[in-house]
Short mmCIF file of C-alpha atoms in Angstrom, two decimals:
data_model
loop_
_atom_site.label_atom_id
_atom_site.label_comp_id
_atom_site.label_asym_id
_atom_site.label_seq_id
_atom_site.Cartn_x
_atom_site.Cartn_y
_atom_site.Cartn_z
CA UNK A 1 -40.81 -5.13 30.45
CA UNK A 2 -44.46 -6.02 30.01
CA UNK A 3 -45.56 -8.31 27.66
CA UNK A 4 -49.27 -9.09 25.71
CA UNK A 5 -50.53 -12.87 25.26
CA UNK A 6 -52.54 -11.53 21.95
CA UNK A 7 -50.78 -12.52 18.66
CA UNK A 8 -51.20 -9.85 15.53
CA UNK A 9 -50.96 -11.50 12.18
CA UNK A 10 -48.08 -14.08 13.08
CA UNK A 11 -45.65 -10.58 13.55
CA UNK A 12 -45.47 -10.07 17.45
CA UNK A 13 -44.29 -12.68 20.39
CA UNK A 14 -46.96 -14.77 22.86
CA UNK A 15 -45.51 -13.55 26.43
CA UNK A 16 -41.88 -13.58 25.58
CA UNK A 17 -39.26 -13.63 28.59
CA UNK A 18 -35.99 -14.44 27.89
CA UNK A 19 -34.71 -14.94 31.42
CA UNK A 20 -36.98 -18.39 31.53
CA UNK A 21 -34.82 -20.68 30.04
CA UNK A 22 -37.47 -23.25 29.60
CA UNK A 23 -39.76 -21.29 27.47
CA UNK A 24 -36.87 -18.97 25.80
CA UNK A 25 -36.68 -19.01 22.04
CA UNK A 26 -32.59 -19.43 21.45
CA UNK A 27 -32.99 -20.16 17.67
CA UNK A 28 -35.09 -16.83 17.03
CA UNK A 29 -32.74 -14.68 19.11
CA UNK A 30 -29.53 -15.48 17.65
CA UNK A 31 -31.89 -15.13 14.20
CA UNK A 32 -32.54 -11.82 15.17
CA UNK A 33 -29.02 -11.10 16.33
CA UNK A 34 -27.91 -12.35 13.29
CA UNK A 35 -29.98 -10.83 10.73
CA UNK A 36 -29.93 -6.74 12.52
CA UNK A 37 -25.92 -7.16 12.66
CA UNK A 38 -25.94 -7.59 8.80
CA UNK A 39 -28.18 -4.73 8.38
CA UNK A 40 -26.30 -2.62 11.00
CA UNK A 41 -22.95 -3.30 9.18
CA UNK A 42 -24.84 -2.26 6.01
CA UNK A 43 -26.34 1.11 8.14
CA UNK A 44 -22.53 1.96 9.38
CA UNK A 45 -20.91 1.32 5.46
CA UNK A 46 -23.87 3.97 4.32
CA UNK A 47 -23.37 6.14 7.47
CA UNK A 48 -19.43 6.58 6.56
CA UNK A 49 -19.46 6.48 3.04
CA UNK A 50 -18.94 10.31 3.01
CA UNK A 51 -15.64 9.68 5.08
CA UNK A 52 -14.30 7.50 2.54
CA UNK A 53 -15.41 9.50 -0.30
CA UNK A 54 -14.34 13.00 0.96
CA UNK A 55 -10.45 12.99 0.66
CA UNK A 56 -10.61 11.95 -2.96
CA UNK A 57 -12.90 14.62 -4.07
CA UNK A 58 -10.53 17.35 -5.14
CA UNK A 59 -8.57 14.12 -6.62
CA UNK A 60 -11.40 14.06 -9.14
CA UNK A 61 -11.93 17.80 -9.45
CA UNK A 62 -14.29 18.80 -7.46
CA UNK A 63 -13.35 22.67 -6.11
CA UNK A 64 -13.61 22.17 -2.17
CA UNK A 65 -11.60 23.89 0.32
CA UNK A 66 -10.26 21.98 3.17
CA UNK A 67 -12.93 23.51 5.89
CA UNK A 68 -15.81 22.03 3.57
CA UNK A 69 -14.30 18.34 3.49
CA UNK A 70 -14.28 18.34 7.04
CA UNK A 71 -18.05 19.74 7.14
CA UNK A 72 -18.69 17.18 4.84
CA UNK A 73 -17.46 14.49 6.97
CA UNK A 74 -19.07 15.79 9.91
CA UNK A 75 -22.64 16.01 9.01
CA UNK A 76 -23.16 12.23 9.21
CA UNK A 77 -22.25 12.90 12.73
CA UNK A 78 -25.01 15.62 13.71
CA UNK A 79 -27.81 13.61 11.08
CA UNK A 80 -26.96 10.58 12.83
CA UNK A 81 -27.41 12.05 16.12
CA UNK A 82 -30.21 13.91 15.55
CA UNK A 83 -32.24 10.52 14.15
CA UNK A 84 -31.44 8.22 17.06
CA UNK A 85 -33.18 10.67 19.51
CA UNK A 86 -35.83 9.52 17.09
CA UNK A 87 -34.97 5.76 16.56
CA UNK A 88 -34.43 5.49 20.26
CA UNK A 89 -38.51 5.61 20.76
CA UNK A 90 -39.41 3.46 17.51
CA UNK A 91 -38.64 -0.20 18.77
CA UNK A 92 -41.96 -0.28 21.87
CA UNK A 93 -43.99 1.23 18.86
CA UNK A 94 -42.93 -0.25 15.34
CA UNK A 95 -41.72 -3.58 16.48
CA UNK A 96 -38.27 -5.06 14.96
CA UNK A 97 -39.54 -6.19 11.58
CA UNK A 98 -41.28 -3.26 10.51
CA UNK A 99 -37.71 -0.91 12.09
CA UNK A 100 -35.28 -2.90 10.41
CA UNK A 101 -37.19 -3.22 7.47
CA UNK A 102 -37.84 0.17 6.97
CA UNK A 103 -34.78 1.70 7.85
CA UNK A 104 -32.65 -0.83 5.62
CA UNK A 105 -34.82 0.57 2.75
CA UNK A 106 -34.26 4.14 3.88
CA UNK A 107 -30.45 3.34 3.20
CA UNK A 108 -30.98 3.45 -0.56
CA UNK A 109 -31.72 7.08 -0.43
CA UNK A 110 -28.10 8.43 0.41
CA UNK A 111 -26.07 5.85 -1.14
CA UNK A 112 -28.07 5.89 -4.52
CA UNK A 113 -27.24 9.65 -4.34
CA UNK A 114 -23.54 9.21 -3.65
CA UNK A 115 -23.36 7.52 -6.50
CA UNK A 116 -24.82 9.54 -8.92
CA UNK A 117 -23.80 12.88 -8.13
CA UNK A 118 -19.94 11.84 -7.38
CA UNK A 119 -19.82 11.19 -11.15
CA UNK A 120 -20.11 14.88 -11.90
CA UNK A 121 -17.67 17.75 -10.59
CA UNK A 122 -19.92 20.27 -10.58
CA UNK A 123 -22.21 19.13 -8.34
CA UNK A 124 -23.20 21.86 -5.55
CA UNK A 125 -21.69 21.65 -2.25
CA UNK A 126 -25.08 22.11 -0.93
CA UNK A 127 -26.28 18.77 -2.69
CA UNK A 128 -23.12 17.39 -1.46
CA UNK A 129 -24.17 18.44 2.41
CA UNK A 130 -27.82 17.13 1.79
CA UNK A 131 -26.31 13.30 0.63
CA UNK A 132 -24.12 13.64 4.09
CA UNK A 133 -27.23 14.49 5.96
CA UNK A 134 -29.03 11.52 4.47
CA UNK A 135 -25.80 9.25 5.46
CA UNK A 136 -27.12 10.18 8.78
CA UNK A 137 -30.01 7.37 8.23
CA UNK A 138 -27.11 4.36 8.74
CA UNK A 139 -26.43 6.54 12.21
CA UNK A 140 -29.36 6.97 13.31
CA UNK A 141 -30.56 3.18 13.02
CA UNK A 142 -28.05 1.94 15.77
CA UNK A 143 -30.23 3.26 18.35
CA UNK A 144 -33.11 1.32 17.17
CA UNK A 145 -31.74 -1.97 16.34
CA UNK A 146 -29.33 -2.32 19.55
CA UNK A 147 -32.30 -1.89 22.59
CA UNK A 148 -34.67 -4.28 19.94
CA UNK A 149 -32.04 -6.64 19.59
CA UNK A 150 -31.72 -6.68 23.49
CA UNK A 151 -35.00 -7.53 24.05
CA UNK A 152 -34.45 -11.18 22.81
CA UNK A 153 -31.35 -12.06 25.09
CA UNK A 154 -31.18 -12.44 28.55
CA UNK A 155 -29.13 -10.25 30.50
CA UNK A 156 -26.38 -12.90 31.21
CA UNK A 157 -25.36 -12.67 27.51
CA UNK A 158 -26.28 -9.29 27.01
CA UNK A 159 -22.48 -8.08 26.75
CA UNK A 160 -21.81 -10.61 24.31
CA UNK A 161 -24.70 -10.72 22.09
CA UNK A 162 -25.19 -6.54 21.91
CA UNK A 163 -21.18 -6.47 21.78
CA UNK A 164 -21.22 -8.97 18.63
CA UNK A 165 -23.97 -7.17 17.11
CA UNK A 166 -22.46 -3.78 17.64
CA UNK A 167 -18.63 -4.78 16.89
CA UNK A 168 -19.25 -6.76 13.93
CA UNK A 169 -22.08 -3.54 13.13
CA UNK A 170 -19.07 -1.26 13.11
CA UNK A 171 -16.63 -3.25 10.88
CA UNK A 172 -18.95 -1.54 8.04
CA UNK A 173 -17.04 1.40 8.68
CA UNK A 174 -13.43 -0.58 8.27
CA UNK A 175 -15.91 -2.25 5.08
CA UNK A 176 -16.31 0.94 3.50
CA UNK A 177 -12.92 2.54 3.44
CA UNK A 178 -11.17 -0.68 2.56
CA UNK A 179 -13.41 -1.83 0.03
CA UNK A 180 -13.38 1.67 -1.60
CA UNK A 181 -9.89 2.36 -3.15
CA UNK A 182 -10.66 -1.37 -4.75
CA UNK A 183 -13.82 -1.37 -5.87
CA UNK A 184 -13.20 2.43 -7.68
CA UNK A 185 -10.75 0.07 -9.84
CA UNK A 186 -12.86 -1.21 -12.28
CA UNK A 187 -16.35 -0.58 -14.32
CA UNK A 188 -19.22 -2.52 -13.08
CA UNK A 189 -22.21 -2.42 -15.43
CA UNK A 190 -21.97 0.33 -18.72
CA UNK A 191 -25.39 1.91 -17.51
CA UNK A 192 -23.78 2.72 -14.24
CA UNK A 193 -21.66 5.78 -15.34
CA UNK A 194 -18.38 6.63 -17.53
CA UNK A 195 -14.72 6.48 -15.47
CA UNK A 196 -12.96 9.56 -14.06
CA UNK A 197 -9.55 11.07 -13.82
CA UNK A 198 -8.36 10.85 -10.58
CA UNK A 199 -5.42 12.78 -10.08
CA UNK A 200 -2.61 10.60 -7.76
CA UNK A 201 -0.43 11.68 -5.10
CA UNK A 202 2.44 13.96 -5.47
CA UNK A 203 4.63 12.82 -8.44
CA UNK A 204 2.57 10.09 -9.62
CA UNK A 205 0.33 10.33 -12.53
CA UNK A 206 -3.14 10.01 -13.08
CA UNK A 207 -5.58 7.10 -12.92
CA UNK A 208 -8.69 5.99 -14.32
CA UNK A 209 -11.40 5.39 -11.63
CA UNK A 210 -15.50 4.36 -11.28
CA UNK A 211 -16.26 6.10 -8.15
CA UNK A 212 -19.97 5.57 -8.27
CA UNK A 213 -19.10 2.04 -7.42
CA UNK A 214 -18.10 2.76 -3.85
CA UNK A 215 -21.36 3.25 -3.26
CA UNK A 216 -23.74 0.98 -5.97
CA UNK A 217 -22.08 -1.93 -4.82
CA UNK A 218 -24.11 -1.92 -1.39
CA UNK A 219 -27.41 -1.53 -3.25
CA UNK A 220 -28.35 -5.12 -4.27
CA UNK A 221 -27.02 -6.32 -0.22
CA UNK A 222 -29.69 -3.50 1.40
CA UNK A 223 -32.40 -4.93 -1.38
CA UNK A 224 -31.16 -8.58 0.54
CA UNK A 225 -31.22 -7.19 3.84
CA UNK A 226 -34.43 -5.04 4.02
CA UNK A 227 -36.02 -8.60 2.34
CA UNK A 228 -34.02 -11.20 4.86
CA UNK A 229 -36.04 -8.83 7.71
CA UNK A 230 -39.48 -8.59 6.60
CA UNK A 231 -39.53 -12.63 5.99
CA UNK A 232 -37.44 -13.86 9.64
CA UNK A 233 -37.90 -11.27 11.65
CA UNK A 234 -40.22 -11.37 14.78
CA UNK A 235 -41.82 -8.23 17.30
CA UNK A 236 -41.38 -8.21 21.02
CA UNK A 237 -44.50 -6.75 22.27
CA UNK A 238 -43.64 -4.07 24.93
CA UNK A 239 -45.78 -1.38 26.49
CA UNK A 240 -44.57 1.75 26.19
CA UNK A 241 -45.45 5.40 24.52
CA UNK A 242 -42.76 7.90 24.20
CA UNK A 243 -43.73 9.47 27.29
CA UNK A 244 -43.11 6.40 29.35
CA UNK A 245 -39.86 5.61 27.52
CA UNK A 246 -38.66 9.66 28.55
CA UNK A 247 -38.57 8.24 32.70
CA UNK A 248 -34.71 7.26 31.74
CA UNK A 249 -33.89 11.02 32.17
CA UNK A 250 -35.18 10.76 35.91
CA UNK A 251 -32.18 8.30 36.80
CA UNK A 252 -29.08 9.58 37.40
CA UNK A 253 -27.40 6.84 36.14
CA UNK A 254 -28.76 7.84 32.49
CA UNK A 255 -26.77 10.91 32.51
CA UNK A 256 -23.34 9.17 33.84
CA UNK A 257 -23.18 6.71 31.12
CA UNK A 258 -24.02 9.23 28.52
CA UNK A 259 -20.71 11.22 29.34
CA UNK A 260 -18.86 7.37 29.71
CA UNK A 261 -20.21 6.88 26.37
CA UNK A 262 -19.20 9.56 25.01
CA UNK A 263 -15.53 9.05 25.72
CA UNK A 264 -15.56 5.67 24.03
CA UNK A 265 -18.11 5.40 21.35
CA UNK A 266 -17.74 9.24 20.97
CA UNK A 267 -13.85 8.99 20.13
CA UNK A 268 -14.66 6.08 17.85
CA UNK A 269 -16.86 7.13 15.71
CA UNK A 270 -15.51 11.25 15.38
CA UNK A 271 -11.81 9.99 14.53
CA UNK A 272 -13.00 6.75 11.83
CA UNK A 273 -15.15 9.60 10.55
CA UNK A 274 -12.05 12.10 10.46
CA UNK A 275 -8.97 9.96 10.42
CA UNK A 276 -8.62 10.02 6.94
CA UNK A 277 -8.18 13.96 6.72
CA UNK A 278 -6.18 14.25 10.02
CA UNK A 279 -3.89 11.94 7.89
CA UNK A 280 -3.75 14.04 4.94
CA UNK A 281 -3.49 17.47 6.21
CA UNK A 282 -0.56 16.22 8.96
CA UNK A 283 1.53 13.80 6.53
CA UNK A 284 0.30 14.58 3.66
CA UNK A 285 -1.02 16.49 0.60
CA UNK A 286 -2.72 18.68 2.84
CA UNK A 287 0.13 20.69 5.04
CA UNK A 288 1.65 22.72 2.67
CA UNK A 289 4.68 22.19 4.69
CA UNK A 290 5.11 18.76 3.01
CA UNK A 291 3.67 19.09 -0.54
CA UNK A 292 3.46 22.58 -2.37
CA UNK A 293 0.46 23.63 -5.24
CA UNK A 294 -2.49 20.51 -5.57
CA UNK A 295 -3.41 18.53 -8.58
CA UNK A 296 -1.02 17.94 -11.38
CA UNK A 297 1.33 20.97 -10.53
CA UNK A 298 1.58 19.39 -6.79
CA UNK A 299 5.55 19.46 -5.56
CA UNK A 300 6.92 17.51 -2.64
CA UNK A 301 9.31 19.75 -0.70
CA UNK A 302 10.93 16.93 0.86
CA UNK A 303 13.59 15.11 -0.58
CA UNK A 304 12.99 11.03 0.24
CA UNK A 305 9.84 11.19 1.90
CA UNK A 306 6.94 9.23 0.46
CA UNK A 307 3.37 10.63 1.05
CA UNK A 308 0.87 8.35 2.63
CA UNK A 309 -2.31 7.79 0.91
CA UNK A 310 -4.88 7.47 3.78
CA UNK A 311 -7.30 5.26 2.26
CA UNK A 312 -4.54 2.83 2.45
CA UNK A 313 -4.41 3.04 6.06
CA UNK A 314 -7.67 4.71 7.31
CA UNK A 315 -9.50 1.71 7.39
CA UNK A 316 -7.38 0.09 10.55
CA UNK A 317 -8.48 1.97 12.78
CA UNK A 318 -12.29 1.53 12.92
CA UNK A 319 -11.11 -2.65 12.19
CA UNK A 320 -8.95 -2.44 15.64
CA UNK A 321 -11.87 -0.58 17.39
CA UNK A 322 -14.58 -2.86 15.80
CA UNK A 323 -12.18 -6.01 16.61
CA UNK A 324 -12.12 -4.65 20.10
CA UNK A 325 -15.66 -4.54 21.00
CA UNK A 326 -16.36 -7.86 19.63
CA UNK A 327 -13.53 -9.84 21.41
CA UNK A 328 -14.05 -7.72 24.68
CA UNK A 329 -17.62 -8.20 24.42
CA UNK A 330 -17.85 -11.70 26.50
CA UNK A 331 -14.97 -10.61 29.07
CA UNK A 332 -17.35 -7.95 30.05
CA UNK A 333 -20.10 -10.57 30.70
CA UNK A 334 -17.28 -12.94 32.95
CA UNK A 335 -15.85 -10.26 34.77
CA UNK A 336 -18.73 -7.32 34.49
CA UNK A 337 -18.44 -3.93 32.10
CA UNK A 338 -16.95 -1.46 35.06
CA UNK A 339 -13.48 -2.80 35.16
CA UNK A 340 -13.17 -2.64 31.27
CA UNK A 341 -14.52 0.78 31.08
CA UNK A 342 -11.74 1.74 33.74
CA UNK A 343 -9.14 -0.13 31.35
CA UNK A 344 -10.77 1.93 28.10
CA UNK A 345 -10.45 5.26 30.44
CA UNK A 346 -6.79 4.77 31.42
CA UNK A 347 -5.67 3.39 27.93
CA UNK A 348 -7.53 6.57 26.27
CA UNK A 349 -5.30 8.65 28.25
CA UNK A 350 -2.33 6.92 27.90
CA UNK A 351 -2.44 6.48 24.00
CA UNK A 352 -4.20 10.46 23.36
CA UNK A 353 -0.74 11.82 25.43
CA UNK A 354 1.30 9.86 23.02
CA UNK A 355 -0.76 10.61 19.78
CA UNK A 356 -0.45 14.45 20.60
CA UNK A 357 3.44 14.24 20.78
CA UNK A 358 2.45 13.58 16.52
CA UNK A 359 0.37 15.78 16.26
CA UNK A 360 3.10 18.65 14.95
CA UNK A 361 4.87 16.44 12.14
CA UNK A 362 8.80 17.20 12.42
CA UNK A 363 9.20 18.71 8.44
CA UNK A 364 13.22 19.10 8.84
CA UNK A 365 13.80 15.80 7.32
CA UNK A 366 12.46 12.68 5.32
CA UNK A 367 13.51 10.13 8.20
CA UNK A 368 11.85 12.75 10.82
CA UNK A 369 9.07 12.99 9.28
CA UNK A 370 8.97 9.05 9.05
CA UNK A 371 9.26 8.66 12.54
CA UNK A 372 6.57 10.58 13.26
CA UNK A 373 3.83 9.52 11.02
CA UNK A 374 4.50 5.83 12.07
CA UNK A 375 4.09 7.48 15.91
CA UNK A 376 1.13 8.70 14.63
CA UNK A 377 -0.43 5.57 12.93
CA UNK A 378 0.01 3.37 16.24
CA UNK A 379 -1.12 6.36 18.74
CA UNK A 380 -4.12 6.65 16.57
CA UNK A 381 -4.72 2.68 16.54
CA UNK A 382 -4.28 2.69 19.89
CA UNK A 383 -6.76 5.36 20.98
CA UNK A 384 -9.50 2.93 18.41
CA UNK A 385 -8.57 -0.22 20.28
CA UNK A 386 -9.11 1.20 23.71
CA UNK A 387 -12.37 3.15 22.70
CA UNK A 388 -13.63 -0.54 21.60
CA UNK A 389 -13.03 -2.02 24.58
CA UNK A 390 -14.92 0.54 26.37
CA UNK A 391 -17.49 0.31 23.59
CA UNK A 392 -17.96 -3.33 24.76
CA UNK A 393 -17.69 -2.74 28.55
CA UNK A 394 -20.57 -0.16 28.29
CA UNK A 395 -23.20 -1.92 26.36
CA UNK A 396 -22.66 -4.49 29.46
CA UNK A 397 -22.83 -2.23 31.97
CA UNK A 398 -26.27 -0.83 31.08
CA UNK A 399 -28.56 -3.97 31.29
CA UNK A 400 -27.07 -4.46 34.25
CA UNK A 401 -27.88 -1.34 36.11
CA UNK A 402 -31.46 -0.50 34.81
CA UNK A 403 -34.59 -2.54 34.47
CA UNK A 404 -34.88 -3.98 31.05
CA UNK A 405 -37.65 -1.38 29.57
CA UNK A 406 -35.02 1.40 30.74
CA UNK A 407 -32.21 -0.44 29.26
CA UNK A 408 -33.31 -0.46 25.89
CA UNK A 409 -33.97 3.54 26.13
CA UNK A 410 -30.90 4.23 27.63
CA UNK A 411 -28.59 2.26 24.96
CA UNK A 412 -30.43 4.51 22.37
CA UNK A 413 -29.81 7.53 24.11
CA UNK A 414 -26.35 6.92 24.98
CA UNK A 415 -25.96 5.90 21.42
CA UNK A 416 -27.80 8.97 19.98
CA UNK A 417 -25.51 11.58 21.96
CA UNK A 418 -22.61 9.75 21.10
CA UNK A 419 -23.27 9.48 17.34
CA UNK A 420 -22.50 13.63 17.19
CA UNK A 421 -19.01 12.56 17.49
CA UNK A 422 -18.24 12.48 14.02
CA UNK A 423 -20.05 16.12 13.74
CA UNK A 424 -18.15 17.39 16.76
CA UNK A 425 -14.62 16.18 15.87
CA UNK A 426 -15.14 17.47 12.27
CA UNK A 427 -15.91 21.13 14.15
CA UNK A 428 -13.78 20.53 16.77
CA UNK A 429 -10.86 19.98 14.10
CA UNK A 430 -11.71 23.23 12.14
CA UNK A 431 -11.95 25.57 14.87
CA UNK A 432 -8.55 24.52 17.29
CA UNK A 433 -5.82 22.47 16.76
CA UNK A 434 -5.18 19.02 16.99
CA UNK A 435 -3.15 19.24 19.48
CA UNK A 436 -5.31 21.42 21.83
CA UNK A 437 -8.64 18.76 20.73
CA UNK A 438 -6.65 16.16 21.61
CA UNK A 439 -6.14 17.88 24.93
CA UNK A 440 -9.78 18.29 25.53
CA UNK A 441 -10.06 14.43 24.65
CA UNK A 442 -7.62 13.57 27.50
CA UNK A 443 -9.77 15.97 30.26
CA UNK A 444 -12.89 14.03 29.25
CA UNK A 445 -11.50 10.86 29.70
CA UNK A 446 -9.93 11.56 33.11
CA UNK A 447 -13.49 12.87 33.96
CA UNK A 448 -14.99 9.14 33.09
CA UNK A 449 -12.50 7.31 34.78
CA UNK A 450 -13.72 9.25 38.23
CA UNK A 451 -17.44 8.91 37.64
CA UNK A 452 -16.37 4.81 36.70
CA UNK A 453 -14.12 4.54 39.76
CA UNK A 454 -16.74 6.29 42.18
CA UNK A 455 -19.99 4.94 40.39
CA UNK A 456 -19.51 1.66 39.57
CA UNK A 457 -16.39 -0.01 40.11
CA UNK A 458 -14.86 0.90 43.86
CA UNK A 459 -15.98 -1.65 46.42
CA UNK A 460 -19.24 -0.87 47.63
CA UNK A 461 -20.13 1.17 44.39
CA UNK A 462 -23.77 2.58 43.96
CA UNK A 463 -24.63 0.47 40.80
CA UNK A 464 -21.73 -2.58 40.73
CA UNK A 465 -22.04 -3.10 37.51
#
């Protein structure tokens, strides 16, 4: 990384290098560290909003068929992979303050949205796949924040500090599908909007709801945010255009951790984005094997069994995998990022196999059917605490094996490609089964366990790392 001694208007660094401990700045990094993570978690609560909202919306009357829930939990995905490949390039030419500002700003667009046009039924589906699109701004930010955060930290704490910023970054997804079902509970302000009838589960009766406020309540925190960024925030100057930041795709190495990355933050993000719907169309209201007709006229067909309402349980998952990659995070930096990412690889095979044994709910009785959605439930928290562990063990591996210009290009990249999970899990899930996705899942992960084994853990690896 190159550095310039000219200061511009008190925004940009004097000759910063973090690896001299005498001259680093420890207060200003941990600022920084400190200050993205809170706008992160905000970005990842916007970015997943749809996935909390989606499985209620026929609740409230909205006519969608089950293909177009799943669409419209999957377009975050492609939006927020398509914008990193554009945040990836931004930090060398915006500078921090000006990215985080901005983008936390940016976040007002889709959420405002939400929570106007969830108050009314009628609402297109097209306007509905535009305000997912626009969710695609919280994706799309990770790959700007994490290499600009990096370029305050030495690499002997990179694992830990771009583990704490991404782990506690992803709890906004856990944020946003717990705080949900709550905050619906209750009016907020009168100029906000009227309540709705939400229709309940099978044999329960309706409720009174303020949807809007799953998604006004984050408003006045990204006013705080975007504000907290433009006033503490500093630049690290770095040289480097776009064209010079595109010499990542000449290493090798580039291309391995993308697939790596793919298995772990991949699988995270396409099943917290989807888990809620796999839950409901396996165990619940949405196999007609289970529960017959929808809305008021809805019939369970099965005598004792008690339909689980997934935003009760949704949110666990992306907590586990967040939890994961924030108490992994400074193992990774004691006993380096390869050996973790083989312990993600094997676990993800381990805990898919047993998820897809699920993955065809036993309907013959109550107590079956039980059994299987609590198999279920800890496959699928399994597969989220592995992926977060290998979410950790990643983000260490990559400062360690490239320079630290390339390091801050790969992350974004790595991070853009893998952001399409939520997009390709959504398709994935509409087009094949479950159980023959979940298949694919296991293939892929066997794949990155060889490239791990042969790349960079074995003795004598290419790139210890």
């Amino acid at each position: 990384m190159s550095t310039t001694t000219t200061r511009r208007g008190g925004e940009w660094l004097d000759s910063w290098d973090p690896e001299n401990e005498e001259t680093w700045d420890k207060k200003l990094a941990w600022t920084t560290l400190w200050i993205t993570t809170f706008t992160l978690t905000l970005c990842f609560a916007s970015w997943f909003l749809a996935s909390a909202i989606a499985p209620k919306l026929t609740n409230l009357g909205f006519d969608l068929t089950q293909s177009q829930l799943y669409w419209l939990t999957s377009m975050p995905g492609l939006a927020g992979g398509l914008m990193r490949l554009l945040w990836m390039v931004m930090p060398p030419i915006l500078g921090t303050r000006k990215l985080v500002t901005l983008t936390t700003l940016l976040l007002i667009f889709p959420v405002l949205g939400w929570a106007v046009r969830i108050q009314d039924p009628t609402t297109p589906y097209w306007e509905l796949l535009a305000l997912s699109f626009l969710s695609g701004i919280g994706g799309g930010a990770f790959s700007g924040f994490m290499p600009s955060t990096s370029y305050f930290f030495p690499r002997r704490l990179q694992g830990t500090a771009l583990g704490l910023q991404a782990g506690i970054g992803n709890f906004g997804v856990s944020l946003v599908q717990l705080l949900t079902p709550w905050i619906i509970g209750f009016g907020m302000i009168g100029f906000l909007g009227g309540s709705q009838s939400m229709q309940g589960l099978p044999g329960k009766p309706a409720t009174e709801v303020w949807y809007q406020n799953a998604a006004f309540v984050y408003i006045p925190f990204i006013l705080i945010g975007a504000a907290l960024a433009w006033t503490m925030l500093r630049s690290v100057p770095v040289t480097a255009n776009i064209r010079q930041q595109f010499d990542i795709f000449k290493n090798q190495d580039t291309w391995w951790m993308t697939l790596i990355y793919i298995m772990t933050f991949g699988t995270f993000s396409g099943l917290s984005a989807q888990f809620g719907l796999l839950m409901k169309n396996l165990y619940g209201a949405g196999n007609p094997d289970i529960v017959q007709g929808a809305g008021a006229s809805a019939q369970l067909l099965i005598d004792g069994y008690s339909v689980p309402d997934p935003v009760k349980y949704v949110f666990l998952g992306p907590l586990v995998g967040a939890g994961a990659r924030v108490l992994f995070s400074p193992l990774t930096d004691r006993m380096g990022g390869a050996r973790w990412t083989l312990v993600s690889g094997i676990g993800l095979v381990g805990s898919i196999a047993w998820t897809m044994t699920t993955l065809v709910p036993d309907t013959s009785s109550a107590e079956a059917l039980r059994g299987d959605f609590k198999g279920f439930l800890w496959g699928m928290l399994a597969i989220f605490l592995f992926s977060g562990i290998g979410n950790a063990s990643t983000f260490k591996q990559m400062p360690m094996i490239f320079e630290r210009r390339q390091a801050g290009g790969v992350i974004g990249w790595t991070a853009a490609i893998a952001a399409f999970g939520p997009f390709l899990f959504g398709v994935g899930l509409t087009i094949m089964s479950p159980t023959a996705f979940y298949a694919i899942g296991i293939a892929w992960a066997v794949m990155c366990i060889a490239i791990t084994w042969m790349r960079y853990a074995r003795p004598g690896a290419p790139k210890v790392s």
